[in-house]
Amino acid sequence: MAHILRLSALAVLLLSACCWADSELQEEDTAEELSVSELSVSELSVSELLERANSHLSEFRSDNDPILIEGDIAIDSEAERNADPCTSSGCKWGKASDGKVYVPYYITNHFSSREAAIITRGLESFSSFSCIRFRPTQSSDRDWLSIESQNGCYSFVGRRGGKQVVSLARSGCLYHGTVQHELLHALGFNHEQTRSDRDNHIKVLLQNVVSGMEHNFRKIATLNQGSPYDYNSVMQYHRYAFSKNNQPTMVPIPNPNVSFGNAKEMSRNDIARLNTLYKC
């Protein structure tokens, strides 16, 4: 009898070890799948990441969410659709006596420490190539950026006054380039394809654009500051943005084969025009 019990116990141990091994293998497979998935996402450009993150926002929009134009630019009312705050009114953040531009920010507790670190890296990157200094908000600040995980990725253009939400949703927006993109909006920059001189560089094919999304390709009276049109700008959307039929919505001219909309972080021109706007 004791011999049978010992065999039974051994069988249970062997079975447990087998199941444990299967479980470990399953966890390794899952981890491998996740890493492959993350790798494929990391290969996307900033504009592709933004479109992917914001593609279903209309299904989840609440009354508290701002109106979005051009995919990720927030506005307060329909009256702002055709206005560029940076040319219609003062939208720049002020410069301190030491020549630096201090932009207060607050990162809400929506984010994990790892996610907050991605945001902080994006904020701090500006200090390496400009006079912009994002710093934690203080009680005396009247204007500040509130970085939150709301529906999708979006920002208002330029300084608005008071609390100003920059949304970096935990699902889809937490990449270095997307953080830089939304912060550039907050500093006063629009998308490259809406530049006033756009038609000299990009042909928009509205026949391929999703119905109701044509307004995303409007031109506005942007402050181009003598800078060249930049196909490699982190603010330039990709060739198939808002396409309804997998056909291009934008084609470069005169050479249709020029690569564009592939930026994963700010370009030299993005940095140069930021420094020109703020006289760094």
Tab-separated table of N, CA, C and O in Angstrom, residues 68-190:
chain	number	residue	atom	x	y	z
A	68	LEU	N	-11.566	67.773	-32.491
A	68	LEU	CA	-10.253	67.542	-33.079
A	68	LEU	C	-10.291	67.814	-34.576
A	68	LEU	O	-11.222	67.410	-35.268
A	69	ILE	N	-9.273	68.501	-35.067
A	69	ILE	CA	-9.096	68.707	-36.503
A	69	ILE	C	-7.724	68.190	-36.890
A	69	ILE	O	-6.829	68.102	-36.039
A	70	GLU	N	-7.568	67.839	-38.157
A	70	GLU	CA	-6.295	67.313	-38.670
A	70	GLU	C	-5.798	66.120	-37.869
A	70	GLU	O	-4.602	65.884	-37.743
A	71	GLY	N	-6.722	65.405	-37.269
A	71	GLY	CA	-6.366	64.178	-36.572
A	71	GLY	C	-6.054	64.343	-35.108
A	71	GLY	O	-6.542	63.593	-34.269
A	72	ASP	N	-5.253	65.372	-34.743
A	72	ASP	CA	-4.822	65.459	-33.343
A	72	ASP	C	-4.707	66.885	-32.809
A	72	ASP	O	-4.129	67.092	-31.741
A	73	ILE	N	-5.251	67.882	-33.536
A	73	ILE	CA	-5.222	69.261	-33.043
A	73	ILE	C	-6.559	69.587	-32.387
A	73	ILE	O	-7.622	69.457	-33.003
A	74	ALA	N	-6.505	69.981	-31.123
A	74	ALA	CA	-7.718	70.291	-30.366
A	74	ALA	C	-8.110	71.748	-30.550
A	74	ALA	O	-7.264	72.634	-30.597
A	75	ILE	N	-9.417	71.985	-30.676
A	75	ILE	CA	-9.964	73.348	-30.717
A	75	ILE	C	-11.173	73.398	-29.794
A	75	ILE	O	-11.789	72.370	-29.497
A	76	ASP	N	-11.508	74.599	-29.335
A	76	ASP	CA	-12.626	74.753	-28.401
A	76	ASP	C	-13.972	74.858	-29.100
A	76	ASP	O	-14.999	74.481	-28.543
A	77	SER	N	-13.978	75.409	-30.327
A	77	SER	CA	-15.244	75.613	-31.020
A	77	SER	C	-15.054	75.524	-32.526
A	77	SER	O	-13.935	75.624	-33.025
A	78	GLU	N	-16.162	75.343	-33.226
A	78	GLU	CA	-16.113	75.253	-34.692
A	78	GLU	C	-15.553	76.531	-35.319
A	78	GLU	O	-14.985	76.500	-36.399
A	79	ALA	N	-15.720	77.658	-34.610
A	79	ALA	CA	-15.252	78.940	-35.144
A	79	ALA	C	-13.737	78.952	-35.334
A	79	ALA	O	-13.209	79.749	-36.111
A	80	GLU	N	-13.033	78.064	-34.636
A	80	GLU	CA	-11.574	78.028	-34.722
A	80	GLU	C	-11.065	77.182	-35.880
A	80	GLU	O	-9.871	77.142	-36.146
A	81	ARG	N	-11.954	76.508	-36.574
A	81	ARG	CA	-11.533	75.555	-37.605
A	81	ARG	C	-10.604	76.173	-38.637
A	81	ARG	O	-9.671	75.542	-39.096
A	82	ASN	N	-10.879	77.401	-39.024
A	82	ASN	CA	-10.107	78.027	-40.088
A	82	ASN	C	-9.156	79.107	-39.574
A	82	ASN	O	-8.687	79.934	-40.341
A	83	ALA	N	-8.912	79.101	-38.284
A	83	ALA	CA	-8.024	80.116	-37.704
A	83	ALA	C	-6.744	79.463	-37.208
A	83	ALA	O	-6.750	78.345	-36.713
A	84	ASP	N	-5.654	80.158	-37.371
A	84	ASP	CA	-4.379	79.709	-36.829
A	84	ASP	C	-4.029	80.616	-35.664
A	84	ASP	O	-3.716	81.782	-35.855
A	85	PRO	N	-4.116	80.109	-34.443
A	85	PRO	CA	-3.887	80.973	-33.277
A	85	PRO	C	-2.534	81.665	-33.297
A	85	PRO	O	-2.369	82.744	-32.753
A	86	CYS	N	-1.547	81.028	-33.934
A	86	CYS	CA	-0.212	81.625	-33.911
A	86	CYS	C	-0.072	82.783	-34.879
A	86	CYS	O	0.886	83.528	-34.807
A	87	THR	N	-1.003	82.947	-35.798
A	87	THR	CA	-0.949	84.116	-36.674
A	87	THR	C	-2.085	85.081	-36.357
A	87	THR	O	-1.993	86.260	-36.655
A	88	SER	N	-3.156	84.583	-35.749
A	88	SER	CA	-4.286	85.456	-35.442
A	88	SER	C	-4.145	86.112	-34.070
A	88	SER	O	-4.784	87.116	-33.786
A	89	SER	N	-3.340	85.525	-33.205
A	89	SER	CA	-3.132	86.111	-31.875
A	89	SER	C	-1.817	85.596	-31.317
A	89	SER	O	-1.215	84.683	-31.860
A	90	GLY	N	-1.377	86.198	-30.218
A	90	GLY	CA	-0.114	85.764	-29.615
A	90	GLY	C	-0.271	84.414	-28.958
A	90	GLY	O	-1.062	84.262	-28.033
A	91	CYS	N	0.469	83.444	-29.418
A	91	CYS	CA	0.311	82.101	-28.848
A	91	CYS	C	1.599	81.560	-28.278
A	91	CYS	O	1.642	80.438	-27.807
A	92	LYS	N	2.668	82.354	-28.333
A	92	LYS	CA	3.942	81.842	-27.852
A	92	LYS	C	4.003	81.866	-26.320
A	92	LYS	O	3.346	82.671	-25.669
A	93	TRP	N	4.817	80.992	-25.780
A	93	TRP	CA	5.096	81.003	-24.352
A	93	TRP	C	6.183	82.057	-24.109
A	93	TRP	O	7.071	82.250	-24.926
A	94	GLY	N	6.091	82.748	-22.993
A	94	GLY	CA	6.969	83.879	-22.721
A	94	GLY	C	8.401	83.489	-22.416
A	94	GLY	O	8.681	82.395	-21.921
A	95	LYS	N	9.310	84.425	-22.724
A	95	LYS	CA	10.733	84.205	-22.479
A	95	LYS	C	11.141	84.892	-21.178
A	95	LYS	O	10.742	86.028	-20.907
A	96	ALA	N	11.921	84.186	-20.376
A	96	ALA	CA	12.392	84.733	-19.099
A	96	ALA	C	13.607	85.628	-19.327
A	96	ALA	O	14.172	85.670	-20.418
A	97	SER	N	14.023	86.308	-18.278
A	97	SER	CA	15.140	87.248	-18.385
A	97	SER	C	16.460	86.556	-18.709
A	97	SER	O	17.394	87.184	-19.210
A	98	ASP	N	16.541	85.246	-18.448
A	98	ASP	CA	17.774	84.518	-18.750
A	98	ASP	C	17.801	83.981	-20.181
A	98	ASP	O	18.717	83.244	-20.568
A	99	GLY	N	16.782	84.350	-20.966
A	99	GLY	CA	16.747	83.930	-22.366
A	99	GLY	C	16.096	82.578	-22.603
A	99	GLY	O	15.939	82.153	-23.753
A	100	LYS	N	15.695	81.918	-21.519
A	100	LYS	CA	15.043	80.623	-21.645
A	100	LYS	C	13.518	80.790	-21.670
A	100	LYS	O	12.977	81.772	-21.152
A	101	VAL	N	12.848	79.836	-22.319
A	101	VAL	CA	11.384	79.824	-22.353
A	101	VAL	C	10.927	78.673	-21.462
A	101	VAL	O	11.080	77.495	-21.818
A	102	TYR	N	10.401	79.004	-20.293
A	102	TYR	CA	10.000	77.985	-19.329
A	102	TYR	C	8.509	77.657	-19.518
A	102	TYR	O	7.654	78.533	-19.407
A	103	VAL	N	8.236	76.391	-19.810
A	103	VAL	CA	6.862	75.941	-20.024
A	103	VAL	C	6.506	74.981	-18.891
A	103	VAL	O	7.008	73.855	-18.838
A	104	PRO	N	5.637	75.408	-17.972
A	104	PRO	CA	5.266	74.541	-16.848
A	104	PRO	C	4.408	73.357	-17.309
A	104	PRO	O	3.599	73.492	-18.226
A	105	TYR	N	4.618	72.231	-16.671
A	105	TYR	CA	3.803	71.058	-17.005
A	105	TYR	C	3.496	70.260	-15.736
A	105	TYR	O	4.200	70.346	-14.726
A	106	TYR	N	2.435	69.483	-15.827
A	106	TYR	CA	2.071	68.567	-14.759
A	106	TYR	C	1.677	67.241	-15.393
A	106	TYR	O	0.831	67.210	-16.300
A	107	ILE	N	2.313	66.162	-14.985
A	107	ILE	CA	1.969	64.829	-15.484
A	107	ILE	C	1.023	64.197	-14.478
A	107	ILE	O	1.374	64.019	-13.309
A	108	THR	N	-0.196	63.890	-14.914
A	108	THR	CA	-1.188	63.314	-14.005
A	108	THR	C	-0.791	61.897	-13.602
A	108	THR	O	0.112	61.292	-14.186
A	109	ASN	N	-1.497	61.367	-12.613
A	109	ASN	CA	-1.172	60.024	-12.118
A	109	ASN	C	-1.811	58.920	-12.964
A	109	ASN	O	-1.946	57.785	-12.505
A	110	HIS	N	-2.201	59.252	-14.202
A	110	HIS	CA	-2.753	58.237	-15.105
A	110	HIS	C	-1.687	57.234	-15.529
A	110	HIS	O	-2.004	56.145	-15.991
A	111	PHE	N	-0.408	57.616	-15.405
A	111	PHE	CA	0.663	56.863	-16.047
A	111	PHE	C	1.491	56.049	-15.052
A	111	PHE	O	1.651	56.433	-13.894
A	112	SER	N	2.020	54.932	-15.543
A	112	SER	CA	2.969	54.153	-14.755
A	112	SER	C	4.305	54.892	-14.749
A	112	SER	O	4.505	55.844	-15.510
A	113	SER	N	5.231	54.447	-13.901
A	113	SER	CA	6.544	55.111	-13.839
A	113	SER	C	7.272	54.984	-15.171
A	113	SER	O	7.958	55.916	-15.608
A	114	ARG	N	7.127	53.849	-15.851
A	114	ARG	CA	7.766	53.648	-17.151
A	114	ARG	C	7.170	54.595	-18.190
A	114	ARG	O	7.898	55.198	-18.991
A	115	GLU	N	5.852	54.749	-18.175
A	115	GLU	CA	5.183	55.640	-19.130
A	115	GLU	C	5.551	57.093	-18.861
A	115	GLU	O	5.801	57.865	-19.794
A	116	ALA	N	5.579	57.464	-17.580
A	116	ALA	CA	5.958	58.834	-17.220
A	116	ALA	C	7.394	59.135	-17.657
A	116	ALA	O	7.717	60.262	-18.045
A	117	ALA	N	8.261	58.115	-17.621
A	117	ALA	CA	9.648	58.295	-18.032
A	117	ALA	C	9.751	58.588	-19.531
A	117	ALA	O	10.599	59.385	-19.956
A	118	ILE	N	8.880	57.973	-20.336
A	118	ILE	CA	8.850	58.244	-21.787
A	118	ILE	C	8.447	59.699	-22.026
A	118	ILE	O	9.044	60.400	-22.845
A	119	ILE	N	7.441	60.149	-21.295
A	119	ILE	CA	6.977	61.533	-21.423
A	119	ILE	C	8.075	62.503	-20.992
A	119	ILE	O	8.371	63.483	-21.688
A	120	THR	N	8.694	62.216	-19.855
A	120	THR	CA	9.748	63.089	-19.335
A	120	THR	C	10.918	63.175	-20.303
A	120	THR	O	11.488	64.255	-20.520
A	121	ARG	N	11.264	62.052	-20.926
A	121	ARG	CA	12.361	62.056	-21.915
A	121	ARG	C	12.009	62.973	-23.082
A	121	ARG	O	12.867	63.725	-23.569
A	122	GLY	N	10.752	62.926	-23.542
A	122	GLY	CA	10.325	63.805	-24.625
A	122	GLY	C	10.376	65.264	-24.223
A	122	GLY	O	10.836	66.118	-25.000
A	123	LEU	N	9.931	65.573	-23.007
A	123	LEU	CA	9.979	66.941	-22.502
A	123	LEU	C	11.416	67.446	-22.417
A	123	LEU	O	11.732	68.556	-22.851
A	124	GLU	N	12.288	66.614	-21.874
A	124	GLU	CA	13.669	67.034	-21.646
A	124	GLU	C	14.474	67.122	-22.932
A	124	GLU	O	15.490	67.826	-22.979
A	125	SER	N	14.035	66.440	-23.986
A	125	SER	CA	14.783	66.467	-25.243
A	125	SER	C	14.890	67.883	-25.805
A	125	SER	O	15.878	68.227	-26.449
A	126	PHE	N	13.899	68.726	-25.525
A	126	PHE	CA	13.896	70.084	-26.079
A	126	PHE	C	15.041	70.927	-25.532
A	126	PHE	O	15.518	71.847	-26.207
A	127	SER	N	15.484	70.623	-24.331
A	127	SER	CA	16.554	71.430	-23.737
A	127	SER	C	17.900	71.173	-24.396
A	127	SER	O	18.825	71.964	-24.245
A	128	SER	N	18.017	70.068	-25.152
A	128	SER	CA	19.295	69.741	-25.786
A	128	SER	C	19.506	70.471	-27.102
A	128	SER	O	20.624	70.512	-27.618
A	129	PHE	N	18.424	71.055	-27.669
A	129	PHE	CA	18.595	71.732	-28.962
A	129	PHE	C	17.850	73.062	-29.072
A	129	PHE	O	17.755	73.635	-30.150
A	130	SER	N	17.319	73.568	-27.957
A	130	SER	CA	16.588	74.843	-28.016
A	130	SER	C	16.647	75.535	-26.662
A	130	SER	O	17.200	75.004	-25.698
A	131	CYS	N	16.041	76.720	-26.602
A	131	CYS	CA	15.963	77.439	-25.326
A	131	CYS	C	14.680	77.085	-24.572
A	131	CYS	O	14.371	77.692	-23.536
A	132	ILE	N	13.926	76.123	-25.071
A	132	ILE	CA	12.701	75.677	-24.393
A	132	ILE	C	13.077	74.823	-23.194
A	132	ILE	O	13.886	73.899	-23.301
A	133	ARG	N	12.490	75.111	-22.058
A	133	ARG	CA	12.701	74.331	-20.850
A	133	ARG	C	11.339	73.964	-20.249
A	133	ARG	O	10.667	74.802	-19.659
A	134	PHE	N	10.944	72.730	-20.419
A	134	PHE	CA	9.741	72.264	-19.736
A	134	PHE	C	10.111	71.988	-18.289
A	134	PHE	O	11.108	71.321	-18.008
A	135	ARG	N	9.332	72.536	-17.362
A	135	ARG	CA	9.618	72.326	-15.945
A	135	ARG	C	8.326	72.019	-15.194
A	135	ARG	O	7.239	72.452	-15.602
A	136	PRO	N	8.416	71.276	-14.091
A	136	PRO	CA	7.212	70.971	-13.310
A	136	PRO	C	6.506	72.247	-12.864
A	136	PRO	O	7.153	73.244	-12.534
A	137	THR	N	5.189	72.218	-12.880
A	137	THR	CA	4.411	73.409	-12.537
A	137	THR	C	4.551	73.781	-11.068
A	137	THR	O	4.802	72.923	-10.208
A	138	GLN	N	4.416	75.071	-10.793
A	138	GLN	CA	4.461	75.590	-9.434
A	138	GLN	C	3.138	76.285	-9.134
A	138	GLN	O	2.377	76.631	-10.046
A	139	SER	N	2.863	76.515	-7.876
A	139	SER	CA	1.577	77.093	-7.468
A	139	SER	C	1.361	78.490	-8.045
A	139	SER	O	0.221	78.934	-8.214
A	140	SER	N	2.443	79.179	-8.379
A	140	SER	CA	2.319	80.545	-8.902
A	140	SER	C	2.086	80.591	-10.415
A	140	SER	O	1.841	81.662	-10.973
A	141	ASP	N	2.145	79.447	-11.094
A	141	ASP	CA	1.979	79.425	-12.549
A	141	ASP	C	0.531	79.687	-12.944
A	141	ASP	O	-0.396	79.066	-12.412
A	142	ARG	N	0.355	80.588	-13.896
A	142	ARG	CA	-0.991	80.877	-14.401
A	142	ARG	C	-1.339	79.997	-15.592
A	142	ARG	O	-2.495	79.667	-15.808
A	143	ASP	N	-0.339	79.656	-16.390
A	143	ASP	CA	-0.547	78.826	-17.581
A	143	ASP	C	0.334	77.585	-17.465
A	143	ASP	O	1.504	77.690	-17.099
A	144	TRP	N	-0.217	76.437	-17.797
A	144	TRP	CA	0.586	75.211	-17.730
A	144	TRP	C	-0.045	74.126	-18.583
A	144	TRP	O	-1.222	74.176	-18.940
A	145	LEU	N	0.784	73.128	-18.930
A	145	LEU	CA	0.323	71.965	-19.674
A	145	LEU	C	-0.021	70.854	-18.696
A	145	LEU	O	0.788	70.501	-17.829
A	146	SER	N	-1.209	70.318	-18.840
A	146	SER	CA	-1.623	69.174	-18.044
A	146	SER	C	-1.563	67.950	-18.943
A	146	SER	O	-2.380	67.799	-19.865
A	147	ILE	N	-0.577	67.097	-18.711
A	147	ILE	CA	-0.360	65.942	-19.578
A	147	ILE	C	-1.150	64.766	-19.022
A	147	ILE	O	-0.873	64.280	-17.918
A	148	GLU	N	-2.140	64.329	-19.780
A	148	GLU	CA	-3.106	63.352	-19.304
A	148	GLU	C	-3.310	62.228	-20.318
A	148	GLU	O	-2.990	62.377	-21.499
A	149	SER	N	-3.853	61.108	-19.842
A	149	SER	CA	-4.246	60.019	-20.731
A	149	SER	C	-5.748	60.131	-20.953
A	149	SER	O	-6.554	59.587	-20.201
A	150	GLN	N	-6.122	60.880	-21.993
A	150	GLN	CA	-7.525	61.024	-22.370
A	150	GLN	C	-7.783	60.173	-23.613
A	150	GLN	O	-7.046	59.226	-23.874
A	151	ASN	N	-8.801	60.503	-24.385
A	151	ASN	CA	-9.099	59.737	-25.594
A	151	ASN	C	-8.137	60.119	-26.718
A	151	ASN	O	-8.304	61.141	-27.369
A	152	GLY	N	-7.122	59.293	-26.952
A	152	GLY	CA	-6.208	59.516	-28.057
A	152	GLY	C	-5.088	60.487	-27.751
A	152	GLY	O	-4.832	60.861	-26.605
A	153	CYS	N	-4.398	60.892	-28.834
A	153	CYS	CA	-3.281	61.831	-28.741
A	153	CYS	C	-3.757	63.169	-29.307
A	153	CYS	O	-4.237	63.212	-30.436
A	154	TYR	N	-3.625	64.247	-28.553
A	154	TYR	CA	-3.982	65.557	-29.095
A	154	TYR	C	-3.406	66.683	-28.250
A	154	TYR	O	-3.013	66.492	-27.098
A	155	SER	N	-3.357	67.857	-28.866
A	155	SER	CA	-2.922	69.067	-28.175
A	155	SER	C	-3.559	70.265	-28.850
A	155	SER	O	-3.863	70.222	-30.039
A	156	PHE	N	-3.746	71.324	-28.089
A	156	PHE	CA	-4.105	72.614	-28.673
A	156	PHE	C	-2.848	73.209	-29.299
A	156	PHE	O	-1.731	72.810	-28.972
A	157	VAL	N	-3.023	74.173	-30.201
A	157	VAL	CA	-1.877	74.826	-30.835
A	157	VAL	C	-1.527	76.096	-30.068
A	157	VAL	O	-2.351	77.000	-29.937
A	158	GLY	N	-0.289	76.153	-29.558
A	158	GLY	CA	0.170	77.354	-28.868
A	158	GLY	C	-0.364	77.480	-27.452
A	158	GLY	O	-1.189	76.687	-26.995
A	159	ARG	N	0.110	78.505	-26.757
A	159	ARG	CA	-0.330	78.770	-25.381
A	159	ARG	C	-1.760	79.277	-25.382
A	159	ARG	O	-2.085	80.245	-26.057
A	160	ARG	N	-2.615	78.641	-24.613
A	160	ARG	CA	-4.033	79.002	-24.575
A	160	ARG	C	-4.398	79.788	-23.321
A	160	ARG	O	-5.405	80.481	-23.291
A	161	GLY	N	-3.647	79.638	-22.272
A	161	GLY	CA	-3.957	80.302	-21.006
A	161	GLY	C	-4.617	79.347	-20.036
A	161	GLY	O	-5.522	78.586	-20.396
A	162	GLY	N	-4.149	79.357	-18.791
A	162	GLY	CA	-4.697	78.463	-17.775
A	162	GLY	C	-4.230	77.031	-17.991
A	162	GLY	O	-3.196	76.773	-18.606
A	163	LYS	N	-5.030	76.113	-17.474
A	163	LYS	CA	-4.728	74.692	-17.660
A	163	LYS	C	-4.981	74.297	-19.107
A	163	LYS	O	-6.036	74.565	-19.657
A	164	GLN	N	-4.010	73.651	-19.724
A	164	GLN	CA	-4.088	73.289	-21.134
A	164	GLN	C	-3.750	71.805	-21.280
A	164	GLN	O	-2.621	71.392	-21.014
A	165	VAL	N	-4.737	71.020	-21.692
A	165	VAL	CA	-4.551	69.572	-21.749
A	165	VAL	C	-3.760	69.149	-22.984
A	165	VAL	O	-4.031	69.596	-24.100
A	166	VAL	N	-2.770	68.315	-22.752
A	166	VAL	CA	-2.097	67.557	-23.813
A	166	VAL	C	-2.413	66.096	-23.521
A	166	VAL	O	-2.034	65.586	-22.464
A	167	SER	N	-3.137	65.454	-24.424
A	167	SER	CA	-3.519	64.063	-24.197
A	167	SER	C	-2.520	63.120	-24.848
A	167	SER	O	-2.254	63.209	-26.041
A	168	LEU	N	-1.988	62.218	-24.038
A	168	LEU	CA	-1.120	61.143	-24.517
A	168	LEU	C	-1.690	59.845	-23.961
A	168	LEU	O	-1.291	59.391	-22.873
A	169	ALA	N	-2.654	59.292	-24.670
A	169	ALA	CA	-3.334	58.094	-24.185
A	169	ALA	C	-2.334	56.963	-23.972
A	169	ALA	O	-1.416	56.764	-24.769
A	170	ARG	N	-2.534	56.231	-22.895
A	170	ARG	CA	-1.626	55.122	-22.577
A	170	ARG	C	-1.632	54.081	-23.689
A	170	ARG	O	-0.637	53.397	-23.903
A	171	SER	N	-2.750	53.968	-24.376
A	171	SER	CA	-2.843	52.999	-25.470
A	171	SER	C	-2.561	53.696	-26.800
A	171	SER	O	-3.445	54.276	-27.398
A	172	GLY	N	-1.295	53.716	-27.197
A	172	GLY	CA	-0.970	54.174	-28.543
A	172	GLY	C	-0.189	55.456	-28.691
A	172	GLY	O	0.301	55.740	-29.780
A	173	CYS	N	-0.066	56.261	-27.625
A	173	CYS	CA	0.546	57.585	-27.785
A	173	CYS	C	1.913	57.730	-27.130
A	173	CYS	O	2.569	58.758	-27.309
A	174	LEU	N	2.333	56.737	-26.375
A	174	LEU	CA	3.544	56.904	-25.584
A	174	LEU	C	4.789	56.424	-26.322
A	174	LEU	O	5.351	55.358	-26.050
A	175	TYR	N	5.201	57.267	-27.254
A	175	TYR	CA	6.434	57.067	-28.007
A	175	TYR	C	7.149	58.408	-28.048
A	175	TYR	O	6.512	59.466	-28.042
A	176	HIS	N	8.474	58.379	-28.111
A	176	HIS	CA	9.261	59.603	-28.063
A	176	HIS	C	8.804	60.608	-29.126
A	176	HIS	O	8.594	61.793	-28.845
A	177	GLY	N	8.623	60.132	-30.364
A	177	GLY	CA	8.250	61.024	-31.451
A	177	GLY	C	6.858	61.606	-31.312
A	177	GLY	O	6.626	62.775	-31.658
A	178	THR	N	5.909	60.819	-30.802
A	178	THR	CA	4.547	61.349	-30.636
A	178	THR	C	4.503	62.377	-29.514
A	178	THR	O	3.752	63.351	-29.586
A	179	VAL	N	5.313	62.164	-28.478
A	179	VAL	CA	5.406	63.160	-27.401
A	179	VAL	C	5.945	64.470	-27.979
A	179	VAL	O	5.388	65.550	-27.741
A	180	GLN	N	7.026	64.404	-28.757
A	180	GLN	CA	7.585	65.607	-29.377
A	180	GLN	C	6.558	66.280	-30.290
A	180	GLN	O	6.430	67.513	-30.298
A	181	HIS	N	5.825	65.490	-31.061
A	181	HIS	CA	4.828	66.021	-31.990
A	181	HIS	C	3.775	66.839	-31.251
A	181	HIS	O	3.476	67.986	-31.636
A	182	GLU	N	3.217	66.280	-30.183
A	182	GLU	CA	2.163	66.991	-29.450
A	182	GLU	C	2.720	68.213	-28.729
A	182	GLU	O	2.051	69.248	-28.628
A	183	LEU	N	3.946	68.121	-28.245
A	183	LEU	CA	4.554	69.289	-27.592
A	183	LEU	C	4.823	70.404	-28.594
A	183	LEU	O	4.686	71.587	-28.257
A	184	LEU	N	5.189	70.056	-29.823
A	184	LEU	CA	5.370	71.086	-30.855
A	184	LEU	C	4.057	71.800	-31.143
A	184	LEU	O	4.034	73.014	-31.368
A	185	HIS	N	2.951	71.063	-31.147
A	185	HIS	CA	1.644	71.722	-31.277
A	185	HIS	C	1.461	72.722	-30.137
A	185	HIS	O	1.088	73.877	-30.355
A	186	ALA	N	1.728	72.272	-28.911
A	186	ALA	CA	1.539	73.138	-27.737
A	186	ALA	C	2.439	74.369	-27.788
A	186	ALA	O	2.099	75.422	-27.236
A	187	LEU	N	3.569	74.252	-28.481
A	187	LEU	CA	4.487	75.389	-28.619
A	187	LEU	C	4.101	76.313	-29.770
A	187	LEU	O	4.693	77.376	-29.933
A	188	GLY	N	3.116	75.898	-30.578
A	188	GLY	CA	2.604	76.798	-31.615
A	188	GLY	C	2.690	76.306	-33.042
A	188	GLY	O	2.420	77.073	-33.969
A	189	PHE	N	3.050	75.043	-33.251
A	189	PHE	CA	3.263	74.560	-34.610
A	189	PHE	C	2.108	73.714	-35.132
A	189	PHE	O	1.508	72.927	-34.397
A	190	ASN	N	1.844	73.894	-36.428
A	190	ASN	CA	0.807	73.131	-37.119
A	190	ASN	C	1.445	71.974	-37.892
A	190	ASN	O	2.664	71.791	-37.868
